[in-house]
PDB file of C-alpha atoms in Angstrom:
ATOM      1  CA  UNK A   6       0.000   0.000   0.000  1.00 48.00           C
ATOM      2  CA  UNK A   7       1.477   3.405  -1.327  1.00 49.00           C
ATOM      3  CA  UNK A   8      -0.319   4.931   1.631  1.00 54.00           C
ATOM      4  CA  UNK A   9       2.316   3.202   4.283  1.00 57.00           C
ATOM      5  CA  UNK A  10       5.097   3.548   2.572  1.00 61.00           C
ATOM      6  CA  UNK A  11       7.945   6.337   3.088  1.00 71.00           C
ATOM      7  CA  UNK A  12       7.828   7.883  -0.321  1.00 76.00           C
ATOM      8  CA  UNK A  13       6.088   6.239  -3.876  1.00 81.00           C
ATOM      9  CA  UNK A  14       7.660   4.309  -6.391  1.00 85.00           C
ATOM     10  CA  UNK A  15       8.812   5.203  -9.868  1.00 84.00           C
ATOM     11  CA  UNK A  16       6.217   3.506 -11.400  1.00 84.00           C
ATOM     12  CA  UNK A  17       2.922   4.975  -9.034  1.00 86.00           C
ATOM     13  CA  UNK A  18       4.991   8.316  -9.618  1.00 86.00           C
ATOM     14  CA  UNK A  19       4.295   8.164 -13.248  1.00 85.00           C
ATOM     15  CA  UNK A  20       1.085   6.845 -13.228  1.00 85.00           C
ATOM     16  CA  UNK A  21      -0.145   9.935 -10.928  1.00 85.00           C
ATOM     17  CA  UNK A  22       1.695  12.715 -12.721  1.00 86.00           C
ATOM     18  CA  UNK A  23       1.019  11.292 -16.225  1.00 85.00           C
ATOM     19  CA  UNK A  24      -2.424  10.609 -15.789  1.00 85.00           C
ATOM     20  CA  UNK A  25      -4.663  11.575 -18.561  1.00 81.00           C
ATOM     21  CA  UNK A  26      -1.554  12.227 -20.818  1.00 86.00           C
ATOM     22  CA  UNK A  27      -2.440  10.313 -24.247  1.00 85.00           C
ATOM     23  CA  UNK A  28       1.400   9.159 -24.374  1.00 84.00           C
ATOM     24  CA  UNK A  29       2.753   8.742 -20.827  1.00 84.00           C
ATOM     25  CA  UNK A  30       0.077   7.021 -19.326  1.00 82.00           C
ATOM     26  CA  UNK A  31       0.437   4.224 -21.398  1.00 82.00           C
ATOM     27  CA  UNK A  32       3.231   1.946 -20.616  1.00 77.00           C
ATOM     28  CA  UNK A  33       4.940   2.028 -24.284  1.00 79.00           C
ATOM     29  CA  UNK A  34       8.797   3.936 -23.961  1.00 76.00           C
ATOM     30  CA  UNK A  35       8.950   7.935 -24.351  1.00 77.00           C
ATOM     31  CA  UNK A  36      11.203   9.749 -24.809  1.00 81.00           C
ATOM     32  CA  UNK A  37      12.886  11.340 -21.704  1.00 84.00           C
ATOM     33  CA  UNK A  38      13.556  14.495 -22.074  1.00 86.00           C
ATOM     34  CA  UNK A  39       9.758  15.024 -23.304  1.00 87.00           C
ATOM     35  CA  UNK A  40       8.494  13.323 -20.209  1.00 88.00           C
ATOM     36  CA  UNK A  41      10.832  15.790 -17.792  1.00 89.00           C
ATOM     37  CA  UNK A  42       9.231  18.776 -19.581  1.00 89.00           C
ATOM     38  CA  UNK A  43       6.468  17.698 -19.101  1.00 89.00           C
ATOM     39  CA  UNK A  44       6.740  16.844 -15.211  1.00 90.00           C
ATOM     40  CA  UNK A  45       7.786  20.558 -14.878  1.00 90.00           C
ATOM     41  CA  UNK A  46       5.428  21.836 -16.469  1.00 89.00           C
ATOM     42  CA  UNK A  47       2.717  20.231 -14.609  1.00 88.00           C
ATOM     43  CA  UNK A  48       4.843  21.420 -11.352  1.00 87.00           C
ATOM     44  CA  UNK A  49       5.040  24.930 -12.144  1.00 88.00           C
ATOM     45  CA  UNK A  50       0.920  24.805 -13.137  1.00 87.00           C
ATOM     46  CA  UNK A  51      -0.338  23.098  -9.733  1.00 83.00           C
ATOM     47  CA  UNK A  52       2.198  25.211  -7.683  1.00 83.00           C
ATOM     48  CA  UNK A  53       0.665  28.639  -9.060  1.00 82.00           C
ATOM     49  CA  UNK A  54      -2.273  27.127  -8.573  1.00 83.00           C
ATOM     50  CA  UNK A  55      -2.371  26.301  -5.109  1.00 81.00           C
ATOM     51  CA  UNK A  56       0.076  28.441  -4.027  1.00 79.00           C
ATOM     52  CA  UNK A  57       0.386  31.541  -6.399  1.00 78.00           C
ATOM     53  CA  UNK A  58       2.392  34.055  -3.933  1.00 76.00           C
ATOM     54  CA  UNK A  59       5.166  31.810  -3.718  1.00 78.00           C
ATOM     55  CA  UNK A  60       5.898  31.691  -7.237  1.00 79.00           C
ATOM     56  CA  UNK A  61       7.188  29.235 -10.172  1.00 85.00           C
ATOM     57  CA  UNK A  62       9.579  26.779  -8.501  1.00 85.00           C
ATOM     58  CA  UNK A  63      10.473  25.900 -11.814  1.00 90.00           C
ATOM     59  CA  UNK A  64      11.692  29.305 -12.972  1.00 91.00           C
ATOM     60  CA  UNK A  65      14.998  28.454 -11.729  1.00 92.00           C
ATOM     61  CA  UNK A  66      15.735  26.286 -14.670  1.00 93.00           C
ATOM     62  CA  UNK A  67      14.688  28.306 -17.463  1.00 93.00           C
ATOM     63  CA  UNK A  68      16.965  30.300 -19.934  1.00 95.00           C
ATOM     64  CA  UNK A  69      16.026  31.783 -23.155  1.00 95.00           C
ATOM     65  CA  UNK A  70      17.091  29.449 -26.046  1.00 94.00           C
ATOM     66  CA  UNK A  71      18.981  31.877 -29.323  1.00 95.00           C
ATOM     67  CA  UNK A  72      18.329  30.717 -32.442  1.00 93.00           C
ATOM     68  CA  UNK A  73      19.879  33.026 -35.265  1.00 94.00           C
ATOM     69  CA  UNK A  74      19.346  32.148 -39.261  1.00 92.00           C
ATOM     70  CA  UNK A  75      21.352  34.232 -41.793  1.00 93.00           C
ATOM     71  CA  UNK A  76      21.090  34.486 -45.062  1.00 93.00           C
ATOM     72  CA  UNK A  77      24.393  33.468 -47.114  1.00 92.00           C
ATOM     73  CA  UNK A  78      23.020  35.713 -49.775  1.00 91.00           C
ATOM     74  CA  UNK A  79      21.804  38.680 -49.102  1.00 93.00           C
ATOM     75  CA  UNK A  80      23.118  38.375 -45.242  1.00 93.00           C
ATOM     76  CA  UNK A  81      19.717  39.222 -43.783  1.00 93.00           C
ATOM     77  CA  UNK A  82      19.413  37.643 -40.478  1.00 93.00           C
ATOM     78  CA  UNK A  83      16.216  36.969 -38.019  1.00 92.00           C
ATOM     79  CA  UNK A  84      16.285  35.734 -34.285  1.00 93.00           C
ATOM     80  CA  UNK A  85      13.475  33.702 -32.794  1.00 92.00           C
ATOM     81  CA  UNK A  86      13.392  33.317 -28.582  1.00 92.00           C
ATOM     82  CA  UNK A  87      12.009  30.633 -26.973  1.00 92.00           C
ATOM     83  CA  UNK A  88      11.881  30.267 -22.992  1.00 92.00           C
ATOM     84  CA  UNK A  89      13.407  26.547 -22.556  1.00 92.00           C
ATOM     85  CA  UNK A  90      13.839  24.460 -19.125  1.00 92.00           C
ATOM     86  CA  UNK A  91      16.001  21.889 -20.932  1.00 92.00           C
ATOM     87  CA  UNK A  92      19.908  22.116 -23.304  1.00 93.00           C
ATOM     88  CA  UNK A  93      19.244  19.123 -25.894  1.00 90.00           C
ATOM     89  CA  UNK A  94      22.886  18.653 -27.029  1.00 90.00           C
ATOM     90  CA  UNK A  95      23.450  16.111 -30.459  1.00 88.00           C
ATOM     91  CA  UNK A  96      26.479  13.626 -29.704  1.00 89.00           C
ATOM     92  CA  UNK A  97      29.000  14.053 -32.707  1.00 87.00           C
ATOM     93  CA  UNK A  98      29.682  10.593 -33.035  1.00 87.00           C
ATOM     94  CA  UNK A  99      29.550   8.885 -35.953  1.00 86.00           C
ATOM     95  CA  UNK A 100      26.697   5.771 -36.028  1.00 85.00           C
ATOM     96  CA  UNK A 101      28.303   2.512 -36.446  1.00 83.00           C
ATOM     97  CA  UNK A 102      28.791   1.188 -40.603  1.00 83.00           C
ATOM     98  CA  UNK A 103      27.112  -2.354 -41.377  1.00 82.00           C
ATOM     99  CA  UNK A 104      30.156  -3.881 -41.072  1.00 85.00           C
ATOM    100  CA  UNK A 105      30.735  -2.694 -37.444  1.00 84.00           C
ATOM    101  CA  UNK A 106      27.032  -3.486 -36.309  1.00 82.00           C
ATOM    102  CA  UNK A 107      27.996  -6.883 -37.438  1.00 85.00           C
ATOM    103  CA  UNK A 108      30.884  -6.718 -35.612  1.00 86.00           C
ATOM    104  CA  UNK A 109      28.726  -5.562 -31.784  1.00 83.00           C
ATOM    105  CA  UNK A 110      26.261  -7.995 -32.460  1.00 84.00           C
ATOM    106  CA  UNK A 111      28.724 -11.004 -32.505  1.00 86.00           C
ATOM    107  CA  UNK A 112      31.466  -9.555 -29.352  1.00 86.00           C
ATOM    108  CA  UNK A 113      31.674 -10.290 -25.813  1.00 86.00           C
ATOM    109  CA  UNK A 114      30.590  -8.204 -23.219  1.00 84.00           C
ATOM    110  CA  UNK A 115      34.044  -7.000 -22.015  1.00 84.00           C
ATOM    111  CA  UNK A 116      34.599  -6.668 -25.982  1.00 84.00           C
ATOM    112  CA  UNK A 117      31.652  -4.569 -26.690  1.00 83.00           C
ATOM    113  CA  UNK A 118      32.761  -2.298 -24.049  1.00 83.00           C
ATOM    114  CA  UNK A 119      36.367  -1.705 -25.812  1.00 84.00           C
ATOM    115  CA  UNK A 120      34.839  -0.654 -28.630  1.00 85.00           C
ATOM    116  CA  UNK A 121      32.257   1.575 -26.984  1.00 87.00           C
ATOM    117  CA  UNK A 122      33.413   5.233 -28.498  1.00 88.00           C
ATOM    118  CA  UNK A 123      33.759   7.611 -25.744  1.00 90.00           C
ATOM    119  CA  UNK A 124      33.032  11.606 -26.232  1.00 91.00           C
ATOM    120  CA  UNK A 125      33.872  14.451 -23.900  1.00 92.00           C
ATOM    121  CA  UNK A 126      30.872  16.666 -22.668  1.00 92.00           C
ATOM    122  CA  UNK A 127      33.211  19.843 -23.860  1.00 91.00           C
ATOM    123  CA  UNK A 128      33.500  18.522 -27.170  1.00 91.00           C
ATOM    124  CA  UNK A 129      29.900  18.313 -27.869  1.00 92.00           C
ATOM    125  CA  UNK A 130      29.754  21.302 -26.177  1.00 92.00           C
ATOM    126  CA  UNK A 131      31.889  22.791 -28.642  1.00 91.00           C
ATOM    127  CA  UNK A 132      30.175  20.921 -31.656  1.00 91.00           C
ATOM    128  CA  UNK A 133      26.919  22.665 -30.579  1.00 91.00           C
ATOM    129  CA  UNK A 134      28.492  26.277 -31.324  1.00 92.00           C
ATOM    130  CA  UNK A 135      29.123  25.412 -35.298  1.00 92.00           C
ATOM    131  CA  UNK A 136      26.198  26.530 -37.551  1.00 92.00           C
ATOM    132  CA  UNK A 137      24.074  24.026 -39.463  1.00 88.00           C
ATOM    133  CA  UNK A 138      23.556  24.875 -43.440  1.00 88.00           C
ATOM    134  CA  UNK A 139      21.102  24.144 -45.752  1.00 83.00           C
ATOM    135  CA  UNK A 140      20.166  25.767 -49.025  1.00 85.00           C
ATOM    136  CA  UNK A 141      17.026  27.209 -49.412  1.00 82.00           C
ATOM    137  CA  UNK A 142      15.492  30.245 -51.350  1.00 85.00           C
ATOM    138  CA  UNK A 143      15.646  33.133 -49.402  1.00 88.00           C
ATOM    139  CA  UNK A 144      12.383  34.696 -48.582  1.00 84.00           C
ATOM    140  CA  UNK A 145      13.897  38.466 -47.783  1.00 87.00           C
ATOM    141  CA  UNK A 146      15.793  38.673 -51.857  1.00 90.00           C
ATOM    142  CA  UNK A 147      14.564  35.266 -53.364  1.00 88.00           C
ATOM    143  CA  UNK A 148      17.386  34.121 -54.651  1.00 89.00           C
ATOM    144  CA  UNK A 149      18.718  30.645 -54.140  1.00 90.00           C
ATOM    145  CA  UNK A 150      21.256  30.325 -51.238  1.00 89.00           C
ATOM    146  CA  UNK A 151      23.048  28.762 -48.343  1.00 91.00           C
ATOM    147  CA  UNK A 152      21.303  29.470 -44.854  1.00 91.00           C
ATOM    148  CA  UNK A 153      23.505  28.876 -41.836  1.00 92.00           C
ATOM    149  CA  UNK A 154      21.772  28.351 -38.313  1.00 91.00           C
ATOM    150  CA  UNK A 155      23.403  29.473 -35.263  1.00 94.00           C
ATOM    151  CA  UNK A 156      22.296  28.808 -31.159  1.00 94.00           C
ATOM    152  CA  UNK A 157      22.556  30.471 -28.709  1.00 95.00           C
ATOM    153  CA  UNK A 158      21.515  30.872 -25.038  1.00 95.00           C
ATOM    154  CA  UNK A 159      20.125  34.379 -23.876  1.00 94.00           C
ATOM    155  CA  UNK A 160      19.988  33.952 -20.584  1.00 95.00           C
ATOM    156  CA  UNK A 161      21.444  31.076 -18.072  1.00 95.00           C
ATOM    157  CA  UNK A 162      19.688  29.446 -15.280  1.00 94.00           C
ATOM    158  CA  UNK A 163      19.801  28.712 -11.604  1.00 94.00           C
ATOM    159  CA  UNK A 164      20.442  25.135 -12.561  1.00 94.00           C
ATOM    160  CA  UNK A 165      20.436  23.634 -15.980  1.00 93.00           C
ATOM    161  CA  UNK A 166      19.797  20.861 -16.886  1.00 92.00           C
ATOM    162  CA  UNK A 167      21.582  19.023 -20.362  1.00 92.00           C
ATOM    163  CA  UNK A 168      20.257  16.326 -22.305  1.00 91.00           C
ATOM    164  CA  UNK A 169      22.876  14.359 -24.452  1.00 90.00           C
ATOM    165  CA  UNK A 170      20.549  13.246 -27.697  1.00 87.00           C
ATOM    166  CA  UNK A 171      22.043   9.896 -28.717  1.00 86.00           C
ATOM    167  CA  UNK A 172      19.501   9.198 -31.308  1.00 82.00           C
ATOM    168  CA  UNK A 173      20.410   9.137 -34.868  1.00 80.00           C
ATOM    169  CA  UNK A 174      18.238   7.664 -38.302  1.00 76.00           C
ATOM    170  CA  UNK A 175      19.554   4.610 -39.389  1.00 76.00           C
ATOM    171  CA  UNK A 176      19.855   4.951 -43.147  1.00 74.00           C
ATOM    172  CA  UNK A 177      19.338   1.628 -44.231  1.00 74.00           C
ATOM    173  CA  UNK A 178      15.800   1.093 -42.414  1.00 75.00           C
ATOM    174  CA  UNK A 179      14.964   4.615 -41.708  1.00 72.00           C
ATOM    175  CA  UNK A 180      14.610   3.913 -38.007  1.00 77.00           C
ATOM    176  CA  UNK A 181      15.305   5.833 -35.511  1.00 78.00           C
ATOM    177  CA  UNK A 182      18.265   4.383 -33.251  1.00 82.00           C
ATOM    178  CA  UNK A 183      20.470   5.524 -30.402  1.00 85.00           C
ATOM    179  CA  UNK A 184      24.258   5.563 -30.234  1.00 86.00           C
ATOM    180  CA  UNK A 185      25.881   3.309 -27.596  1.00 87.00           C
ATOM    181  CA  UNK A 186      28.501   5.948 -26.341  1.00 89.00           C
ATOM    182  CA  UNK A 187      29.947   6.586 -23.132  1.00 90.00           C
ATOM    183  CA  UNK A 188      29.946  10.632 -22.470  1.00 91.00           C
ATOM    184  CA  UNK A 189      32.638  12.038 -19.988  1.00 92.00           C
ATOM    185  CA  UNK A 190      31.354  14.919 -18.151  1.00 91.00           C
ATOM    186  CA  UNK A 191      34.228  17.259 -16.538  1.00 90.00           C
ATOM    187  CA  UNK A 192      34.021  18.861 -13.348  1.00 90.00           C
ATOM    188  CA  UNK A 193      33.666  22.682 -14.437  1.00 89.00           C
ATOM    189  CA  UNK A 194      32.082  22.973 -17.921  1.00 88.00           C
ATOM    190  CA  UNK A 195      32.522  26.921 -19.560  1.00 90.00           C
ATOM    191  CA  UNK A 196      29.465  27.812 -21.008  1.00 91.00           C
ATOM    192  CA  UNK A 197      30.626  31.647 -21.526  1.00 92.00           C
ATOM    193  CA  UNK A 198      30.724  30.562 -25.784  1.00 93.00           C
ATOM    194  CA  UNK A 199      27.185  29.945 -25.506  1.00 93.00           C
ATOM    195  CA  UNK A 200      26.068  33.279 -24.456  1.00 95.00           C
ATOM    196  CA  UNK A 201      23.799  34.894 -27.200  1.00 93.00           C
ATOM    197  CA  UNK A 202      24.325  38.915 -28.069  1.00 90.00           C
ATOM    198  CA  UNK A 203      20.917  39.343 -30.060  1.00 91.00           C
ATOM    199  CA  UNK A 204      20.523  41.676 -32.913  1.00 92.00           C
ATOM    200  CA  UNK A 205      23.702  43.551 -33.170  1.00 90.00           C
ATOM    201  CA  UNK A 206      23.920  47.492 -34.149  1.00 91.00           C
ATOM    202  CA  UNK A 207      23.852  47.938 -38.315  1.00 90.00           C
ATOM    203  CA  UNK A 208      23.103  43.991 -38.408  1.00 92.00           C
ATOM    204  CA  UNK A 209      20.560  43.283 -41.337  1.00 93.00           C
ATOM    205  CA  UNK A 210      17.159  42.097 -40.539  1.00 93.00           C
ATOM    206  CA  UNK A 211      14.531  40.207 -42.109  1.00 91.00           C
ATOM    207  CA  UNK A 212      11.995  42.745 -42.905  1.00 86.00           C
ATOM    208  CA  UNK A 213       9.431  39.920 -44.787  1.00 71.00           C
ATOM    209  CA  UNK A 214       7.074  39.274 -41.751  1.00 57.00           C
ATOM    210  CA  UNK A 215       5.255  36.349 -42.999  1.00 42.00           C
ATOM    211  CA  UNK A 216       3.979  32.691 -42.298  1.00 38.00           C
ATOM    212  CA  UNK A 217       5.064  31.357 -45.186  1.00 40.00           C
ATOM    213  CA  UNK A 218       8.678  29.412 -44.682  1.00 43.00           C
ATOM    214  CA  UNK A 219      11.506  29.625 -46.924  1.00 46.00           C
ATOM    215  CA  UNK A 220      11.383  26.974 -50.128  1.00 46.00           C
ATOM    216  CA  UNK A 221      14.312  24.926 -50.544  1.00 43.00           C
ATOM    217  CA  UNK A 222      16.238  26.127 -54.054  1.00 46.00           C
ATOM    218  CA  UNK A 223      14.331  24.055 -56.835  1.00 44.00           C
ATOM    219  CA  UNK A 224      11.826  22.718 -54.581  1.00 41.00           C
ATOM    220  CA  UNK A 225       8.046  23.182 -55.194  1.00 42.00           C
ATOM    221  CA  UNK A 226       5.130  24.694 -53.526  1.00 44.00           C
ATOM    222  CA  UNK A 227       5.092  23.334 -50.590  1.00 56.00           C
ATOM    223  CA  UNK A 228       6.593  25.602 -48.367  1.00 59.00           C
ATOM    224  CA  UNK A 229       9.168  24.579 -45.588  1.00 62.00           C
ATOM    225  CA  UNK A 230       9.882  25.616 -42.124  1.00 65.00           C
ATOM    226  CA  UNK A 231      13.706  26.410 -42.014  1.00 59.00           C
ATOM    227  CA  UNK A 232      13.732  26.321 -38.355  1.00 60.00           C
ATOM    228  CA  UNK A 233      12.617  23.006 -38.092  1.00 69.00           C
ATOM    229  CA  UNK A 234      14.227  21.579 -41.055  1.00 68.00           C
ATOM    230  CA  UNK A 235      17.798  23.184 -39.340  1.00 62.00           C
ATOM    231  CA  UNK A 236      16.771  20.874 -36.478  1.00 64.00           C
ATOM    232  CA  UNK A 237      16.055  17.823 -38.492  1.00 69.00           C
ATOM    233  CA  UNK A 238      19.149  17.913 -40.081  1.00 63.00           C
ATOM    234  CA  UNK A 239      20.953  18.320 -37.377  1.00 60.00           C
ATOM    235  CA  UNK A 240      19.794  15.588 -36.184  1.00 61.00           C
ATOM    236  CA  UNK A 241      21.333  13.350 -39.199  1.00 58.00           C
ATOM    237  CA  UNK A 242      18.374  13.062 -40.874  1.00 67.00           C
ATOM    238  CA  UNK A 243      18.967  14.289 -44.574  1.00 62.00           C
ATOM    239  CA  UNK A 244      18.079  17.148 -46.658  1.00 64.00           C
ATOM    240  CA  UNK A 245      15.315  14.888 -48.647  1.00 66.00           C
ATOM    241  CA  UNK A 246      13.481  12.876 -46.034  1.00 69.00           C
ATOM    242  CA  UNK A 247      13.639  16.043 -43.855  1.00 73.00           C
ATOM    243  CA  UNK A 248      11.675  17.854 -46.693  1.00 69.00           C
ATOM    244  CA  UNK A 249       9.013  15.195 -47.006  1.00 68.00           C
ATOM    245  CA  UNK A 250       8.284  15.320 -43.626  1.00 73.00           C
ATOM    246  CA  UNK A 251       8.066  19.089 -43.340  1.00 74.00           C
ATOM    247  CA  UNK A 252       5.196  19.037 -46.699  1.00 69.00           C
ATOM    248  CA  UNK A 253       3.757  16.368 -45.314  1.00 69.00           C
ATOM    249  CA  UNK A 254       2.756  17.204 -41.672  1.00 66.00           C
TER     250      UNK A 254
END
């Protein structure tokens, strides 16, 4: 009985705080970081709503997330903010070839460890500050060209939390897998290369306001979201499958 017990368990933890949720209270896998923003968000709404004088406890995680897109053409630029409790970090290791799934699937334990790649927390730190390309059409001077994507944080929290993404789309079966890496965390991490400036003075702006996304150079009607194909690609999936997704959802 949970009622005589010091505490709950994982599981009646879940099923209390996930109730009524059409994916986490069913007992399939989710994915983590989804289910965490999720638990604070239903934190920070019964908190204000019982208590509202002693404000979000959750506040002390959040940070402003910085994402910058520039034009390679024209050099227009445009900044979208977006208040975020969680850094989602890709791991820039390379999936494992046929030939070296083969390989896992037939070692030993104490073998499969040896090969297990192993990637430093400051190096995908590091990764995270390149930009991602893409060509598009540019909505400001609709001309075909290169768009580089840039992030940024605009604020740093209390506490923050990081989330490693491990997941990667296998190109053979276009399934989504996860990389079997070890991740080395130091003890101080610098996060001062992170910090996002914002528009800077004479910096060129989009002046287009409109829902409408860029196309991709070539592509058809359908228009696509740049933003989200930047984070599609960056998560290995490529330029075409991306695109069908985007025109198709």
């Amino acid at each position: 009985d949970i009622h005589d017990a010091n505490g709950i368990t994982p599981r009646d933890f879940k099923r209390f705080i996930a109730a009524g949720h059409r994916d986490f209270s069913t007992g399939e896998q989710q994915d983590a970081e989804e289910f965490l923003v999720y638990c604070l968000q239903q934190l920070s709404r019964k908190e204000l709503a019982v208590k509202p004088s002693r404000g979000d406890p959750t506040s002390t995680l959040e940070f402003v997330g910085e994402t910058k897109v520039q034009c390679g053409s024209c050099k227009s630029s445009k900044y979208k903010q977006q208040l975020q409790s969680v850094l989602s970090l890709n791991t820039p290791v390379q999936p494992p070839t046929p030939e070296e799934q083969t390989k896992l699937s037939a070692a030993k334990p104490d073998e499969i460890e040896a090969m297990r790649p192993v990637c430093d927390l400051s190096t995908i730190l590091n990764k995270a500050l390149e930009p991602n390309t893409f060509e598009c059409r540019c909505a400001e001077c609709n001309m075909p060209a290169v768009y580089s994507e840039t992030f940024r944080m605009g604020s740093f929290p209390e506490f923050l939390f990081l989330h490693v993404r491990r997941e990667y789309l296998c190109k053979q079966t276009y399934n989504t897998k996860k990389l079997d890496v070890f991740v080395d965390v130091p003890d101080v991490l610098d996060l001062g290369a992170m910090k996002g400036t914002g528009p800077q003075e004479g910096e060129k702006l989009f002046t287009k306001q409109t829902t409408e996304s860029s196309k991709p150079a070539g592509a058809a009607a359908i228009p696509v979201d740049e933003l989200a194909f930047v984070q599609l690609i960056s998560m290995g999936i490529e330029d075409g499958p991306a695109k069908w997704a985007l025109q198709n959802t």
